[in-house]
Short mmCIF file of C-alpha atoms in Angstrom, two decimals:
data_model
loop_
_atom_site.label_atom_id
_atom_site.label_comp_id
_atom_site.label_asym_id
_atom_site.label_seq_id
_atom_site.Cartn_x
_atom_site.Cartn_y
_atom_site.Cartn_z
CA MET A 1 31.09 -112.46 -29.77
CA LEU A 2 32.52 -115.91 -28.40
CA GLU A 3 29.87 -117.67 -30.63
CA VAL A 4 30.52 -115.40 -33.49
CA LEU A 5 34.55 -116.15 -32.81
CA ARG A 6 33.88 -119.83 -32.49
CA VAL A 7 31.59 -119.89 -35.99
CA LEU A 8 34.36 -117.62 -38.10
CA SER A 9 37.16 -119.95 -36.33
CA THR A 10 35.61 -123.03 -37.54
CA SER A 11 34.28 -121.87 -41.14
CA SER A 12 35.71 -123.46 -44.34
CA GLU A 13 34.87 -119.80 -45.79
CA SER A 14 37.62 -117.77 -46.27
CA LEU A 15 37.58 -114.03 -45.53
CA ARG A 16 39.34 -111.38 -47.44
CA HIS A 17 39.84 -109.33 -44.14
CA ALA A 18 40.78 -109.97 -40.66
CA VAL A 19 38.50 -109.48 -37.28
CA VAL A 20 39.79 -107.95 -33.92
CA PHE A 21 37.40 -109.15 -31.08
CA LEU A 22 37.60 -106.40 -28.64
CA PHE A 23 36.11 -106.94 -24.92
CA ASN A 24 36.42 -103.62 -22.91
CA GLY A 25 36.25 -102.43 -19.52
CA ALA A 26 36.02 -99.25 -17.55
CA GLU A 27 33.39 -97.92 -19.57
CA GLU A 28 31.49 -96.44 -16.73
CA ASN A 29 34.79 -94.68 -16.15
CA VAL A 30 35.12 -92.13 -19.00
CA LEU A 31 35.13 -94.91 -21.65
CA GLN A 32 38.94 -95.43 -20.94
CA ALA A 33 39.45 -99.02 -22.53
CA SER A 34 37.95 -97.97 -26.02
CA HIS A 35 40.05 -94.43 -25.73
CA GLY A 36 43.14 -96.60 -24.43
CA PHE A 37 42.94 -98.82 -27.71
CA ILE A 38 42.14 -96.39 -30.37
CA THR A 39 44.74 -94.11 -29.16
CA GLN A 40 47.65 -96.32 -28.14
CA HIS A 41 47.25 -99.63 -29.33
CA PRO A 42 49.64 -100.58 -32.72
CA TRP A 43 46.06 -102.32 -34.36
CA ALA A 44 44.44 -99.10 -34.04
CA SER A 45 45.54 -97.85 -37.25
CA LEU A 46 44.43 -101.21 -39.23
CA ILE A 47 40.68 -100.58 -38.13
CA ARG A 48 38.40 -99.66 -41.13
CA ALA A 49 34.88 -100.31 -39.40
CA PHE A 50 33.69 -101.69 -36.16
CA ILE A 51 30.35 -102.85 -34.75
CA ASN A 52 29.78 -101.65 -31.29
CA LEU A 53 27.22 -104.37 -29.10
CA GLU A 54 25.13 -102.10 -26.62
CA ALA A 55 22.64 -103.01 -24.06
CA ALA A 56 20.16 -100.69 -22.10
CA GLY A 57 17.60 -103.77 -21.49
CA VAL A 58 17.74 -107.30 -21.71
CA GLY A 59 15.67 -108.17 -24.70
CA GLY A 60 13.54 -107.39 -27.65
CA LYS A 61 15.41 -106.51 -30.98
CA GLU A 62 18.57 -104.95 -31.05
CA LEU A 63 18.28 -101.70 -32.52
CA VAL A 64 20.81 -99.85 -35.02
CA PHE A 65 20.56 -96.44 -33.45
CA GLN A 66 23.78 -94.79 -34.14
CA THR A 67 25.93 -95.04 -37.55
CA GLY A 68 28.55 -92.92 -39.04
CA PRO A 69 30.49 -90.80 -39.30
CA GLU A 70 29.28 -90.31 -42.97
CA ASN A 71 29.01 -94.08 -44.03
CA PRO A 72 26.37 -94.73 -46.76
CA TRP A 73 28.16 -98.16 -47.76
CA LEU A 74 28.33 -99.26 -43.87
CA VAL A 75 24.20 -98.59 -43.95
CA GLN A 76 23.97 -100.46 -47.13
CA ALA A 77 26.03 -103.54 -45.73
CA TYR A 78 23.66 -103.93 -42.97
CA VAL A 79 20.54 -103.40 -45.25
CA THR A 80 21.94 -106.17 -47.41
CA ALA A 81 23.07 -108.49 -44.82
CA ALA A 82 21.06 -108.43 -41.62
CA LYS A 83 18.46 -111.06 -41.31
CA HIS A 84 16.59 -109.58 -38.88
CA PRO A 85 16.67 -105.83 -39.49
CA PHE A 86 15.78 -103.10 -36.85
CA ALA A 87 16.97 -99.67 -37.34
CA SER A 88 16.31 -96.09 -37.18
CA VAL A 89 17.87 -92.96 -38.00
CA VAL A 90 15.36 -91.14 -35.69
CA GLY A 91 17.00 -92.98 -32.78
CA GLN A 92 20.75 -92.09 -34.29
CA GLU A 93 19.54 -88.37 -34.13
CA VAL A 94 17.82 -88.42 -31.14
CA PHE A 95 20.96 -89.95 -29.07
CA GLN A 96 23.25 -87.93 -31.03
CA SER A 97 21.57 -84.72 -30.14
CA GLY A 98 22.79 -84.92 -26.51
CA ILE A 99 19.31 -85.07 -24.97
CA ILE A 100 19.64 -88.46 -23.50
CA PRO A 101 22.39 -88.33 -20.77
CA SER A 102 24.46 -91.36 -21.89
CA ASP A 103 27.38 -92.28 -23.78
CA THR A 104 28.75 -95.39 -25.60
CA ASP A 105 32.25 -96.42 -26.82
CA PHE A 106 30.57 -95.79 -30.58
CA ARG A 107 31.84 -91.97 -30.00
CA ILE A 108 35.38 -93.04 -28.61
CA PHE A 109 36.03 -94.77 -31.94
CA ARG A 110 34.22 -92.14 -34.28
CA ASP A 111 35.95 -89.12 -32.77
CA PHE A 112 39.05 -90.27 -31.92
CA GLY A 113 39.70 -92.84 -34.76
CA ASN A 114 37.72 -91.49 -37.42
CA ILE A 115 36.56 -94.94 -37.87
CA PRO A 116 32.88 -95.73 -39.47
CA GLY A 117 30.78 -98.02 -37.28
CA ILE A 118 27.26 -99.36 -36.23
CA ASP A 119 26.18 -99.21 -32.70
CA LEU A 120 23.50 -101.68 -31.74
CA ALA A 121 21.58 -101.80 -28.21
CA PHE A 122 19.01 -104.02 -26.83
CA ILE A 123 16.52 -101.63 -24.87
CA GLU A 124 13.50 -103.82 -24.19
CA ASN A 125 12.89 -104.02 -20.32
CA GLY A 126 15.18 -101.11 -19.61
CA TYR A 127 13.70 -100.75 -16.10
CA ILE A 128 15.78 -103.06 -14.54
CA TYR A 129 19.15 -101.54 -15.68
CA HIS A 130 21.85 -101.19 -12.87
CA THR A 131 19.39 -102.64 -10.27
CA LYS A 132 19.41 -105.69 -7.83
CA TYR A 133 17.20 -107.35 -10.96
CA ASP A 134 19.77 -107.22 -13.36
CA THR A 135 20.82 -110.53 -13.49
CA ALA A 136 21.74 -113.05 -16.00
CA ASP A 137 18.80 -115.23 -15.57
CA ARG A 138 16.51 -112.22 -17.35
CA ILE A 139 18.65 -111.97 -20.58
CA LEU A 140 16.16 -113.45 -23.07
CA THR A 141 17.91 -116.15 -25.23
CA ASP A 142 15.90 -115.59 -28.23
CA SER A 143 17.02 -112.04 -28.62
CA ILE A 144 20.92 -113.33 -28.18
CA GLN A 145 20.08 -115.73 -31.25
CA ARG A 146 18.42 -112.96 -33.24
CA ALA A 147 21.39 -110.53 -32.37
CA GLY A 148 23.93 -113.40 -33.04
CA ASP A 149 22.11 -114.02 -36.54
CA ASN A 150 22.54 -110.22 -37.35
CA ILE A 151 26.02 -109.75 -36.28
CA LEU A 152 27.32 -112.69 -37.82
CA ALA A 153 25.93 -112.00 -41.14
CA VAL A 154 26.77 -108.46 -41.36
CA LEU A 155 30.48 -109.29 -40.17
CA LYS A 156 30.88 -111.97 -42.87
CA TYR A 157 29.67 -109.28 -45.37
CA LEU A 158 32.14 -106.69 -44.14
CA ALA A 159 34.66 -109.19 -44.00
CA THR A 160 34.26 -110.32 -47.56
CA SER A 161 33.64 -106.52 -48.99
CA ASP A 162 35.49 -104.98 -51.63
CA MET A 163 34.71 -101.49 -49.77
CA LEU A 164 36.43 -102.23 -46.33
CA ALA A 165 39.85 -101.95 -47.46
CA THR A 166 39.28 -98.62 -48.77
CA SER A 167 36.20 -97.69 -46.67
CA SER A 168 37.82 -93.73 -46.42
CA GLU A 169 36.88 -93.35 -49.90
CA TYR A 170 33.21 -94.14 -49.32
CA GLN A 171 32.44 -91.31 -46.44
CA HIS A 172 30.25 -88.99 -48.35
CA GLY A 173 27.07 -87.77 -46.65
CA ASN A 174 24.58 -89.17 -44.42
CA MET A 175 21.58 -91.61 -44.72
CA VAL A 176 18.09 -91.70 -44.49
CA PHE A 177 17.31 -95.45 -43.10
CA PHE A 178 14.29 -97.37 -41.36
CA ASP A 179 12.91 -100.52 -41.28
CA VAL A 180 9.46 -101.50 -42.36
CA LEU A 181 7.92 -103.85 -39.76
CA GLY A 182 11.22 -105.51 -39.28
CA LEU A 183 11.34 -107.21 -42.82
CA PHE A 184 13.31 -105.01 -44.42
CA VAL A 185 14.81 -101.79 -44.66
CA ILE A 186 14.65 -98.56 -46.72
CA ALA A 187 17.70 -96.51 -46.89
CA TYR A 188 18.40 -93.62 -49.28
CA PRO A 189 21.08 -90.66 -49.38
CA SER A 190 20.20 -87.67 -47.25
CA ARG A 191 20.52 -85.62 -50.14
CA VAL A 192 17.71 -87.51 -52.12
CA GLY A 193 15.74 -87.35 -48.75
CA SER A 194 15.62 -83.85 -49.06
CA ILE A 195 14.75 -83.57 -52.62
CA ILE A 196 11.73 -85.87 -51.68
CA ASN A 197 11.09 -83.46 -48.97
CA TYR A 198 10.80 -80.58 -50.86
CA MET A 199 8.89 -82.03 -53.26
CA VAL A 200 6.21 -82.97 -50.92
CA ALA A 201 6.13 -79.57 -49.42
CA MET A 202 5.61 -78.21 -52.68
CA ALA A 203 2.64 -80.46 -53.54
CA VAL A 204 1.23 -78.77 -50.32
CA VAL A 205 1.71 -75.32 -51.64
CA LEU A 206 -0.14 -76.24 -54.58
CA TYR A 207 -2.75 -77.91 -53.07
CA LEU A 208 -3.38 -74.97 -50.39
CA GLY A 209 -2.95 -72.67 -53.24
CA LYS A 210 -5.63 -73.77 -55.23
CA LYS A 211 -7.95 -74.00 -52.08
CA PHE A 212 -7.23 -70.33 -51.34
CA TRP A 213 -7.54 -69.08 -54.60
CA GLN A 214 -10.28 -71.29 -56.20
CA PRO A 215 -13.11 -68.76 -57.31
CA LYS A 216 -15.88 -71.04 -56.54
CA HIS A 217 -15.50 -70.47 -52.87
CA ASN A 218 -15.47 -67.45 -50.76
CA THR A 219 -12.05 -67.55 -50.20
CA VAL A 220 -12.09 -64.59 -47.67
CA ASN A 221 -14.27 -66.74 -45.12
CA TYR A 222 -12.14 -69.51 -45.69
CA THR A 223 -8.85 -67.78 -45.04
CA LYS A 224 -10.43 -66.35 -41.69
CA ASP A 225 -11.66 -69.93 -40.73
CA PHE A 226 -8.20 -71.53 -41.40
CA LEU A 227 -6.12 -68.81 -39.54
CA CYS A 228 -8.54 -69.39 -36.67
CA GLY A 229 -8.47 -73.10 -36.88
CA LEU A 230 -4.83 -73.05 -37.18
CA GLY A 231 -4.86 -70.61 -33.95
CA ILE A 232 -7.16 -73.58 -32.26
CA THR A 233 -4.75 -75.94 -32.94
CA LEU A 234 -1.60 -74.67 -31.70
CA ILE A 235 -3.73 -73.68 -28.61
CA SER A 236 -5.02 -77.17 -28.31
CA TRP A 237 -1.53 -78.72 -28.20
CA PHE A 238 -0.11 -76.17 -25.94
CA THR A 239 -3.08 -77.09 -23.41
CA SER A 240 -2.31 -80.70 -23.72
CA LEU A 241 0.98 -80.20 -23.08
CA VAL A 242 0.54 -77.98 -20.00
CA MET A 243 -2.06 -80.68 -18.86
CA VAL A 244 0.68 -83.58 -19.12
CA LEU A 245 3.03 -81.46 -17.27
CA ILE A 246 0.69 -80.91 -14.50
CA ILE A 247 0.22 -84.54 -14.19
CA ALA A 248 3.78 -85.17 -14.22
CA VAL A 249 4.22 -82.98 -11.33
CA PHE A 250 1.39 -84.40 -9.42
CA ILE A 251 2.99 -87.85 -9.66
CA SER A 252 6.08 -86.57 -8.50
CA LEU A 253 4.90 -84.83 -5.38
CA ILE A 254 2.90 -87.99 -4.41
CA GLY A 255 6.20 -89.98 -4.54
CA GLN A 256 5.51 -92.05 -7.51
CA SER A 257 7.85 -90.72 -10.11
CA LEU A 258 8.34 -93.12 -12.87
CA SER A 259 6.04 -95.42 -11.37
CA TRP A 260 4.84 -96.70 -14.88
CA TYR A 261 8.35 -97.37 -16.15
CA ASN A 262 8.21 -100.95 -16.37
CA HIS A 263 4.52 -100.99 -17.84
CA PHE A 264 4.99 -98.72 -20.54
CA TYR A 265 1.35 -98.65 -21.58
CA VAL A 266 0.29 -97.21 -18.30
CA SER A 267 2.17 -93.98 -19.36
CA VAL A 268 0.11 -94.10 -22.65
CA TYR A 269 -3.25 -94.16 -20.70
CA LEU A 270 -2.07 -91.97 -17.89
CA TYR A 271 -0.48 -89.24 -20.36
CA GLY A 272 -1.78 -89.78 -23.67
CA THR A 273 -5.71 -89.79 -22.53
CA ALA A 274 -5.27 -86.20 -20.71
CA ALA A 275 -3.54 -84.97 -23.68
CA VAL A 276 -6.16 -86.40 -26.24
CA ALA A 277 -9.00 -85.16 -23.80
CA LYS A 278 -7.64 -81.67 -23.57
CA ILE A 279 -7.43 -81.47 -27.39
CA ILE A 280 -10.94 -82.65 -27.93
CA PHE A 281 -12.04 -80.35 -25.26
CA ILE A 282 -10.82 -77.19 -27.12
CA HIS A 283 -11.96 -78.32 -30.41
CA THR A 284 -15.44 -79.03 -28.81
CA LEU A 285 -15.56 -75.35 -27.61
CA ALA A 286 -14.47 -74.28 -31.00
CA LYS A 287 -17.38 -75.92 -32.55
CA ARG A 288 -19.89 -74.75 -30.16
CA PHE A 289 -18.92 -71.05 -29.98
CA TYR A 290 -17.10 -70.27 -33.24
CA TYR A 291 -18.05 -72.83 -35.89
CA VAL A 292 -21.89 -72.72 -35.28
CA ASN A 293 -23.23 -72.68 -38.48
CA ALA A 294 -20.25 -74.71 -40.22
CA SER A 295 -20.91 -78.17 -41.41
CA ASP A 296 -19.09 -80.99 -40.24
CA GLN A 297 -17.90 -81.87 -43.99
CA TYR A 298 -16.50 -78.17 -44.09
CA LEU A 299 -14.85 -78.21 -40.87
CA GLY A 300 -13.13 -81.59 -41.46
CA GLU A 301 -11.61 -80.61 -44.62
CA MET A 302 -10.60 -77.52 -43.16
CA PHE A 303 -8.60 -79.16 -40.20
CA PHE A 304 -7.34 -81.34 -42.87
CA ASP A 305 -5.59 -78.77 -44.70
CA ILE A 306 -4.54 -77.08 -41.12
CA SER A 307 -2.86 -80.48 -40.50
CA LEU A 308 -1.29 -80.52 -43.74
CA PHE A 309 0.05 -76.96 -43.19
CA VAL A 310 1.43 -77.39 -39.86
CA HIS A 311 3.16 -81.00 -40.74
CA CYS A 312 4.69 -79.16 -43.99
CA GLY A 313 5.99 -76.50 -41.96
CA PHE A 314 7.66 -79.20 -39.42
CA LEU A 315 8.98 -80.79 -42.81
CA VAL A 316 10.53 -77.72 -44.33
CA MET A 317 12.32 -77.01 -40.88
CA LEU A 318 13.54 -80.33 -40.36
CA THR A 319 14.79 -80.49 -43.77
CA TYR A 320 16.44 -77.30 -43.56
CA GLN A 321 18.33 -78.02 -40.68
CA GLY A 322 19.58 -81.05 -42.35
CA LEU A 323 17.87 -83.83 -40.11
CA CYS A 324 17.39 -87.10 -41.58
CA SER A 325 14.49 -87.79 -39.32
CA ALA A 326 12.52 -85.21 -41.18
CA PHE A 327 11.21 -88.26 -43.66
CA ILE A 328 8.22 -88.96 -40.58
CA SER A 329 6.95 -85.48 -41.36
CA ALA A 330 7.19 -86.27 -45.09
CA VAL A 331 5.33 -89.48 -44.41
CA TRP A 332 2.36 -87.46 -42.34
CA VAL A 333 2.24 -85.10 -45.24
CA ALA A 334 2.25 -87.32 -48.13
CA PHE A 335 0.02 -90.31 -47.37
CA PRO A 336 -2.91 -88.01 -46.43
CA LEU A 337 -2.47 -85.73 -49.46
CA LEU A 338 -2.14 -88.84 -51.64
CA THR A 339 -5.28 -90.46 -50.17
CA LYS A 340 -7.23 -87.10 -50.75
CA PHE A 341 -6.05 -86.90 -54.30
CA PHE A 342 -6.99 -90.66 -55.11
CA VAL A 343 -10.43 -89.89 -53.47
CA HIS A 344 -11.69 -86.65 -55.09
CA LYS A 345 -13.53 -86.81 -57.97
CA ASP A 346 -11.56 -84.06 -59.79
CA PHE A 347 -8.48 -86.36 -59.61
CA GLN A 348 -10.42 -89.43 -60.91
CA GLN A 349 -11.41 -87.33 -64.02
CA HIS A 350 -8.04 -86.19 -64.88
CA GLY A 351 -6.10 -89.04 -64.38
CA ARG A 352 -4.01 -91.07 -61.90
CA VAL A 353 -0.76 -91.11 -60.13
CA PHE A 354 0.80 -93.98 -58.62
CA LEU A 355 3.21 -93.14 -55.84
CA VAL A 356 4.12 -95.43 -52.95
CA LEU A 357 5.88 -94.35 -49.90
CA ILE A 358 6.45 -96.77 -46.83
CA GLN A 359 6.97 -96.12 -43.34
CA VAL A 360 5.89 -97.43 -39.83
CA GLY A 361 5.87 -94.80 -37.08
CA LYS A 362 7.48 -96.45 -33.96
CA TYR A 363 7.80 -95.19 -30.19
CA LEU A 364 11.36 -95.35 -29.63
CA LYS A 365 12.53 -95.78 -26.31
CA ILE A 366 16.40 -95.17 -25.76
CA TYR A 367 17.45 -95.47 -22.27
CA LYS A 368 20.74 -94.87 -20.56
CA ALA A 369 23.30 -96.67 -22.18
CA SER A 370 26.43 -96.53 -20.16
CA ARG A 371 27.97 -99.94 -19.52
CA ASP A 372 30.30 -101.94 -17.66
CA TYR A 373 33.16 -103.71 -19.25
CA PHE A 374 35.25 -106.55 -18.99
CA SER A 375 39.16 -107.28 -19.47
CA LEU A 376 40.64 -106.97 -23.03
CA PHE A 377 40.75 -109.71 -25.23
CA LEU A 378 42.33 -109.14 -28.85
CA ILE A 379 43.07 -110.75 -32.02
CA PRO A 380 45.35 -108.87 -34.41
CA LYS A 381 42.85 -108.24 -37.42
CA PRO A 382 41.22 -104.98 -38.65
CA ILE A 383 37.74 -105.28 -38.32
CA LEU A 384 37.08 -104.49 -34.98
CA VAL A 385 33.58 -105.75 -33.00
CA PHE A 386 33.30 -105.01 -29.22
CA VAL A 387 30.64 -105.76 -26.63
CA ASN A 388 29.69 -104.55 -23.24
CA THR A 389 28.85 -106.78 -20.74
CA TYR A 390 27.75 -106.95 -17.09
#
């Protein structure tokens, strides 16, 4: 924040809007400083947008994990201006669901000030957070440089934006947003996302409907095998979950809880291997004792259809609930279905359809994000930038 302040104060470029730099304290004690500012300070009524700087780790990319309320223009500002974007609406919905027992000053400004904002946080190496190892020498300077590049660029964009003065007029609906390999961010209104999701679901319905009603196959046997395969799939998922829970309980009983926390891939091998092994075991039993005479090609195509059906169910359910993260299920359905169409000989005979949907799945680790703050330092201007420091 001090470096951004220095750059802005020495720049020859004039800003259309002023900027407030707010250094908060007393966050661990029910977010008192931010609450005091937004409810009592005379400058609070001038604020039109804010950027909240968080940290639940000491390095890596700073993740945009919250935006809102209803701020398509603010997401577009980040998409346009950020030099090294890293954002995911999945993180926003996970954090705001209350699953993670944590809170940030973002909520105070959003709920008590009704101000749109962006919440960014470092999440890498979160295992040292609030421990004796949480020292300044562990902070990665390249991460600070990266964050500074992004924050300065976005702040300059907002400070020269025409929308900032009347930001309340642009608070209409939520946005689906996610970055692609950190190169750029894809963002579109949630209502557009709902249309896309339902179109994908309809494509699955048409595809499976043709399978069930086409005369060249014995649809009775296929329907029976499909339903049995669906049951086998659900059973394999359930038993995998039970196996993972058994391992977790065992590790806790021997006093090694979270022993894998500072080595994330250990948890992948520990729990992931057990889950995959259980799924393979269940399907192997089904192949040996139920689908004895079925060919591998037939089984492969049938379980492909089952996978589409299950993920399409998740897609419809999440979209109906109004969750922007339903785009993940849409990708899991659209890409396999498109691949199937492109390689199918009937499809090649009757024409081609060109459609590209881009998404990269990520593991999102969001750790406890409450912080300690230092004393208040203010400059009277109406964009608010505030940071959580140790």
